[in-house]
JSON list of C-alpha atoms in Angstrom, two decimals:
[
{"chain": "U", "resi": 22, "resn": "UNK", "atom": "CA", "xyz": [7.14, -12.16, 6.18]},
{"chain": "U", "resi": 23, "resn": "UNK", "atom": "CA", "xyz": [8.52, -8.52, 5.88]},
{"chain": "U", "resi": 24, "resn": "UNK", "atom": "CA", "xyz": [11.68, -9.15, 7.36]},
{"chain": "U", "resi": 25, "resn": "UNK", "atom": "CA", "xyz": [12.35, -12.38, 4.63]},
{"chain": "U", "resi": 26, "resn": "UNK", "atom": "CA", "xyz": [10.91, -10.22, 1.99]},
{"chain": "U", "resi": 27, "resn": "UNK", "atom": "CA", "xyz": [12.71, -7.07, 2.90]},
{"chain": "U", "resi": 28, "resn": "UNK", "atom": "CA", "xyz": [16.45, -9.18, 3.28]},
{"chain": "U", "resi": 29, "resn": "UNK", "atom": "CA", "xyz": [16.09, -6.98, 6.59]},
{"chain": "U", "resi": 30, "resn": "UNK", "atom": "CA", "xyz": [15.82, -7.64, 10.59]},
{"chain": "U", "resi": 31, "resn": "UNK", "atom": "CA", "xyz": [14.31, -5.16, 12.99]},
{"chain": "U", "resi": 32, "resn": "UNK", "atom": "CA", "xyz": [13.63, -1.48, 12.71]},
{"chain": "U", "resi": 33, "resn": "UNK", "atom": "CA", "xyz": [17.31, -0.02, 12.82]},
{"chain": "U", "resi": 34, "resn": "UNK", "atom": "CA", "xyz": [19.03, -3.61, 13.21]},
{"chain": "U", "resi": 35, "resn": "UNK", "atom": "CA", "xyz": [19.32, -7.34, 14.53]},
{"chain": "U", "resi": 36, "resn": "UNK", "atom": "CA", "xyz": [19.63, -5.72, 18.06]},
{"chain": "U", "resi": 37, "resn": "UNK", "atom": "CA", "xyz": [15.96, -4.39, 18.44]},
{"chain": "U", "resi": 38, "resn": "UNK", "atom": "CA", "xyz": [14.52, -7.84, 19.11]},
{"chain": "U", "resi": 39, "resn": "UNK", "atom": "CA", "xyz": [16.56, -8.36, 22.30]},
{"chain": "U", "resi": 40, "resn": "UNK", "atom": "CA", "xyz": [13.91, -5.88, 24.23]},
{"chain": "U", "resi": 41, "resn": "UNK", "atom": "CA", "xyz": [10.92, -7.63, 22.55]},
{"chain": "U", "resi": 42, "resn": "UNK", "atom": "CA", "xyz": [9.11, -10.45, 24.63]},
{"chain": "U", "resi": 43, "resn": "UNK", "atom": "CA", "xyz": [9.81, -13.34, 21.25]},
{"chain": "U", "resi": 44, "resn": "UNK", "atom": "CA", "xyz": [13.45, -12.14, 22.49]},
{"chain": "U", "resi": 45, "resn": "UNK", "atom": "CA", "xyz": [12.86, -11.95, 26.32]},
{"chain": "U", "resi": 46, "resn": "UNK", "atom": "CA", "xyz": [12.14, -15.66, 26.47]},
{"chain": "U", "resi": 47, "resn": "UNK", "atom": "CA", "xyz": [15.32, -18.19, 27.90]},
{"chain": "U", "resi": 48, "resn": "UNK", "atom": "CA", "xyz": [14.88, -20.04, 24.59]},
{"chain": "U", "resi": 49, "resn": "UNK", "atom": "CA", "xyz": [15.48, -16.85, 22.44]},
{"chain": "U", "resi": 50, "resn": "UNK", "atom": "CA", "xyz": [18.75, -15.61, 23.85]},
{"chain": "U", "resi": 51, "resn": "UNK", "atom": "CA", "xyz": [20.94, -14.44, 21.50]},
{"chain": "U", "resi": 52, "resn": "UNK", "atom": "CA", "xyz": [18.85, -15.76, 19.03]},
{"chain": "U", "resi": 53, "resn": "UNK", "atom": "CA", "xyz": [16.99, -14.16, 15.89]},
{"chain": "U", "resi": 54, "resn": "UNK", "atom": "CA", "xyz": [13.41, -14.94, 14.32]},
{"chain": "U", "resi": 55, "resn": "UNK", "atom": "CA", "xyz": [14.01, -17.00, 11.48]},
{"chain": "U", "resi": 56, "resn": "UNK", "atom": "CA", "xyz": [12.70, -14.50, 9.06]},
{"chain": "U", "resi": 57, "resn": "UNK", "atom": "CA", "xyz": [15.75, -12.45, 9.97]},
{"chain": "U", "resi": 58, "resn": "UNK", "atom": "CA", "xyz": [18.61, -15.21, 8.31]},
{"chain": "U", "resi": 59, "resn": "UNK", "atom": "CA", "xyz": [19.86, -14.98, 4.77]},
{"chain": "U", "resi": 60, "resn": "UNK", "atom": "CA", "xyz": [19.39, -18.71, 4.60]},
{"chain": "U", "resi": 61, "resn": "UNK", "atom": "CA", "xyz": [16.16, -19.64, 6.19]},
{"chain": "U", "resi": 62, "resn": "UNK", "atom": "CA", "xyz": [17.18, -22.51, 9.23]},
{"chain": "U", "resi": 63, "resn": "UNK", "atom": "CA", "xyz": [14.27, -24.30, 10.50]},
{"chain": "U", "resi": 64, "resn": "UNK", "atom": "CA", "xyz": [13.66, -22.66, 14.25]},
{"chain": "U", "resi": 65, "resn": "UNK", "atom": "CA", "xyz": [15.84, -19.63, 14.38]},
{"chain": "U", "resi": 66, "resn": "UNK", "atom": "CA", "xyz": [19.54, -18.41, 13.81]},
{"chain": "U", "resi": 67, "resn": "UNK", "atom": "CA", "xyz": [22.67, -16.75, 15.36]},
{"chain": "U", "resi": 68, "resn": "UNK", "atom": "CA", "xyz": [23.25, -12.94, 14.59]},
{"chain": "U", "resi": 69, "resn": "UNK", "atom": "CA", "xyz": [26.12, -13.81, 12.01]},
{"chain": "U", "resi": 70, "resn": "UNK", "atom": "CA", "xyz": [23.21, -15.98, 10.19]},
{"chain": "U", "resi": 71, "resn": "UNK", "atom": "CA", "xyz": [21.04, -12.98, 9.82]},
{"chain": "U", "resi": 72, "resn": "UNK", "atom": "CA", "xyz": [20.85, -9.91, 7.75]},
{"chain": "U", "resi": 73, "resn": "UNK", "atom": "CA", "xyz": [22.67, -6.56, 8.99]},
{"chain": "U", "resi": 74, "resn": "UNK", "atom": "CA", "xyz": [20.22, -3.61, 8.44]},
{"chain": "U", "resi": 75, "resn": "UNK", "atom": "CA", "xyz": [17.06, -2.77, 9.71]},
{"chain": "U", "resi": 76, "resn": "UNK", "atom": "CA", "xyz": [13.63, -2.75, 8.70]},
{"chain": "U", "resi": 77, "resn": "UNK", "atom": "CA", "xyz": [12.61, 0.43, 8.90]},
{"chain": "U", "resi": 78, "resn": "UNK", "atom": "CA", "xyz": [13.71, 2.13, 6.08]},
{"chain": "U", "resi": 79, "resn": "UNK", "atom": "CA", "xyz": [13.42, 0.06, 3.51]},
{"chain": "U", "resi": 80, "resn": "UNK", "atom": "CA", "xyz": [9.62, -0.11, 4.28]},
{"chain": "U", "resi": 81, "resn": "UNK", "atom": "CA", "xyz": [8.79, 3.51, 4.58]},
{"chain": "U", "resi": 82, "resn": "UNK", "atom": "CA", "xyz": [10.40, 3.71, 1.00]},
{"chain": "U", "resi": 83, "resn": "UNK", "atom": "CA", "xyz": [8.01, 0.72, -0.05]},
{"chain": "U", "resi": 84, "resn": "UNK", "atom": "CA", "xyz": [5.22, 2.65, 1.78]},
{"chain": "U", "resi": 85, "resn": "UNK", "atom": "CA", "xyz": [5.86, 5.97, -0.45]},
{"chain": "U", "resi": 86, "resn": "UNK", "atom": "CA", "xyz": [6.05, 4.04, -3.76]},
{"chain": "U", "resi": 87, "resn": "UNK", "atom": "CA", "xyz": [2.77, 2.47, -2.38]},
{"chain": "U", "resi": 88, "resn": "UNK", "atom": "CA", "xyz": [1.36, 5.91, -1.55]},
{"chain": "U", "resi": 89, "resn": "UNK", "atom": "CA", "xyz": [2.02, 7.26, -4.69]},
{"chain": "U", "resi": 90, "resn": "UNK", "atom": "CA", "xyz": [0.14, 4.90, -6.49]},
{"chain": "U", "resi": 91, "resn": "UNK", "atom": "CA", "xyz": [-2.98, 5.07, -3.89]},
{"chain": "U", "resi": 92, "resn": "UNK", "atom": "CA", "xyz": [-2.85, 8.98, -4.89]},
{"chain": "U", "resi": 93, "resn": "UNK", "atom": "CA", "xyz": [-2.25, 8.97, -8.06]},
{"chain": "U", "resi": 94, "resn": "UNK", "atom": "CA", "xyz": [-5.23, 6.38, -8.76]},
{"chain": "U", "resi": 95, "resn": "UNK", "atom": "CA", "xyz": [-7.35, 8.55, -6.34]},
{"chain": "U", "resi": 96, "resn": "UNK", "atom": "CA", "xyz": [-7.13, 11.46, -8.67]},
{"chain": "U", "resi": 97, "resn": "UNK", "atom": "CA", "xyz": [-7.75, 9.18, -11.73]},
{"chain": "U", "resi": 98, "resn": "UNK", "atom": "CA", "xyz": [-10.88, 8.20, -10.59]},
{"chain": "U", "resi": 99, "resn": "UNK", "atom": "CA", "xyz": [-12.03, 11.84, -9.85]},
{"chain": "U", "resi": 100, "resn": "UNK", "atom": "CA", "xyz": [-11.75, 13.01, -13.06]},
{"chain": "U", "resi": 101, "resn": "UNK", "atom": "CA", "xyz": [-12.78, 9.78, -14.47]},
{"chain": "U", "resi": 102, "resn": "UNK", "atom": "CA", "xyz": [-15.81, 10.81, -12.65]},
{"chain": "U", "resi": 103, "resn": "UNK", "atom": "CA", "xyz": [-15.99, 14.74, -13.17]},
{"chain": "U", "resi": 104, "resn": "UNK", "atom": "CA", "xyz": [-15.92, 13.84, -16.79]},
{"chain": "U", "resi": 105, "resn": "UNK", "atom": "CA", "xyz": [-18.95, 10.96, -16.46]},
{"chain": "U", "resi": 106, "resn": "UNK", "atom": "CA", "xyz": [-21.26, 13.97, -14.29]},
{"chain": "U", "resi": 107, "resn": "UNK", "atom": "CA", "xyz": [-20.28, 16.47, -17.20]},
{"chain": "U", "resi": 108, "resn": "UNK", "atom": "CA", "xyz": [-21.54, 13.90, -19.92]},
{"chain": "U", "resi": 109, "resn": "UNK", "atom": "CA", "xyz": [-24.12, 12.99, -18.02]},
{"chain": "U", "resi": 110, "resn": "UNK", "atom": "CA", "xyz": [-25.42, 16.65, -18.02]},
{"chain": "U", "resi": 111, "resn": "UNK", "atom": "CA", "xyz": [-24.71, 17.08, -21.84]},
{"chain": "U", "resi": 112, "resn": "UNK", "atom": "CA", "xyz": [-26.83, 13.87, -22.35]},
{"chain": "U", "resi": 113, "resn": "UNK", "atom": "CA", "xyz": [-29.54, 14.95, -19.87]},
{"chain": "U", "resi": 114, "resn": "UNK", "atom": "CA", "xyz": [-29.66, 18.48, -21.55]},
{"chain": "U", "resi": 115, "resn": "UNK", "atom": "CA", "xyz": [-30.05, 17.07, -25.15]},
{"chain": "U", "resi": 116, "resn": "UNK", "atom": "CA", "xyz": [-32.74, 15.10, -24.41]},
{"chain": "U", "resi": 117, "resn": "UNK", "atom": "CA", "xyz": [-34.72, 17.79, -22.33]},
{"chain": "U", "resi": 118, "resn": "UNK", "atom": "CA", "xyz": [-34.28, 20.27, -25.58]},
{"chain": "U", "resi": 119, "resn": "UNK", "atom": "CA", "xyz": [-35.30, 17.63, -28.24]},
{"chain": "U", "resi": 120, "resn": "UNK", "atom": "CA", "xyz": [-38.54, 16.78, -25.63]},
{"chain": "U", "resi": 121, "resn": "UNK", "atom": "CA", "xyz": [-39.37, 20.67, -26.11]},
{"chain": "U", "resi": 122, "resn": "UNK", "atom": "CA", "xyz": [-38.85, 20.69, -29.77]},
{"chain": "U", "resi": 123, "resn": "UNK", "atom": "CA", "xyz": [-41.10, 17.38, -30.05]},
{"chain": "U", "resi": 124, "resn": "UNK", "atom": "CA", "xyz": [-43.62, 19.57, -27.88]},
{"chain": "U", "resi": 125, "resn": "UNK", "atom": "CA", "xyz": [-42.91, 22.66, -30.48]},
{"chain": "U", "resi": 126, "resn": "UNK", "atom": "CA", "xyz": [-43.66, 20.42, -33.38]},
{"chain": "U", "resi": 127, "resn": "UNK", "atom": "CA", "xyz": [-47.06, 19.04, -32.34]}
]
């Protein structure tokens, strides 16, 4: 769970899952998801139980660190793969001029 993994709830805070319909429901009242608490209960928690600060930041930083990597890998594998076309001519070229010189020879 992001929220568990993060040590976050909600996108700013504990407060944005009063307006959702998990929080909506008679059952939920001033309750949080169980992902939000620092110590996992077993069906949900009070808002002292659960972690302060939102969501939301913490996973667009996770999401740039994960770009990053998507882009930098990207680029590794195009000039992985410029440099396997450019051999691939050298090699191609080679053997066209030593099937000319065998034709020469003969």
């Amino acid at each position: 769970n992001v929220q568990a993994a993060f040590g976050c709830c909600g996108v700013k805070g504990p407060g944005d899952w009063a307006d959702t319909p998990w929080g909506e429901k008679a059952e939920n009242v001033n309750k949080l998801p169980v992902s939000c608490c620092v110590t996992l209960p077993s069906e949900s928690c009070a808002a002292d139980e659960a972690f302060v600060s939102g969501c939301g930041v913490p996973l667009l930083r996770y999401m740039d660190i994960c770009y990053d990597i998507v882009l930098i890998t990207s680029f590794l594998v195009l000039l992985l793969q410029l440099v396997s076309i450019i051999l691939s001519c050298c090699v191609a070229r080679a053997l066209r001029e030593r099937a000319y010189e065998n034709i020469d020879n003969e």
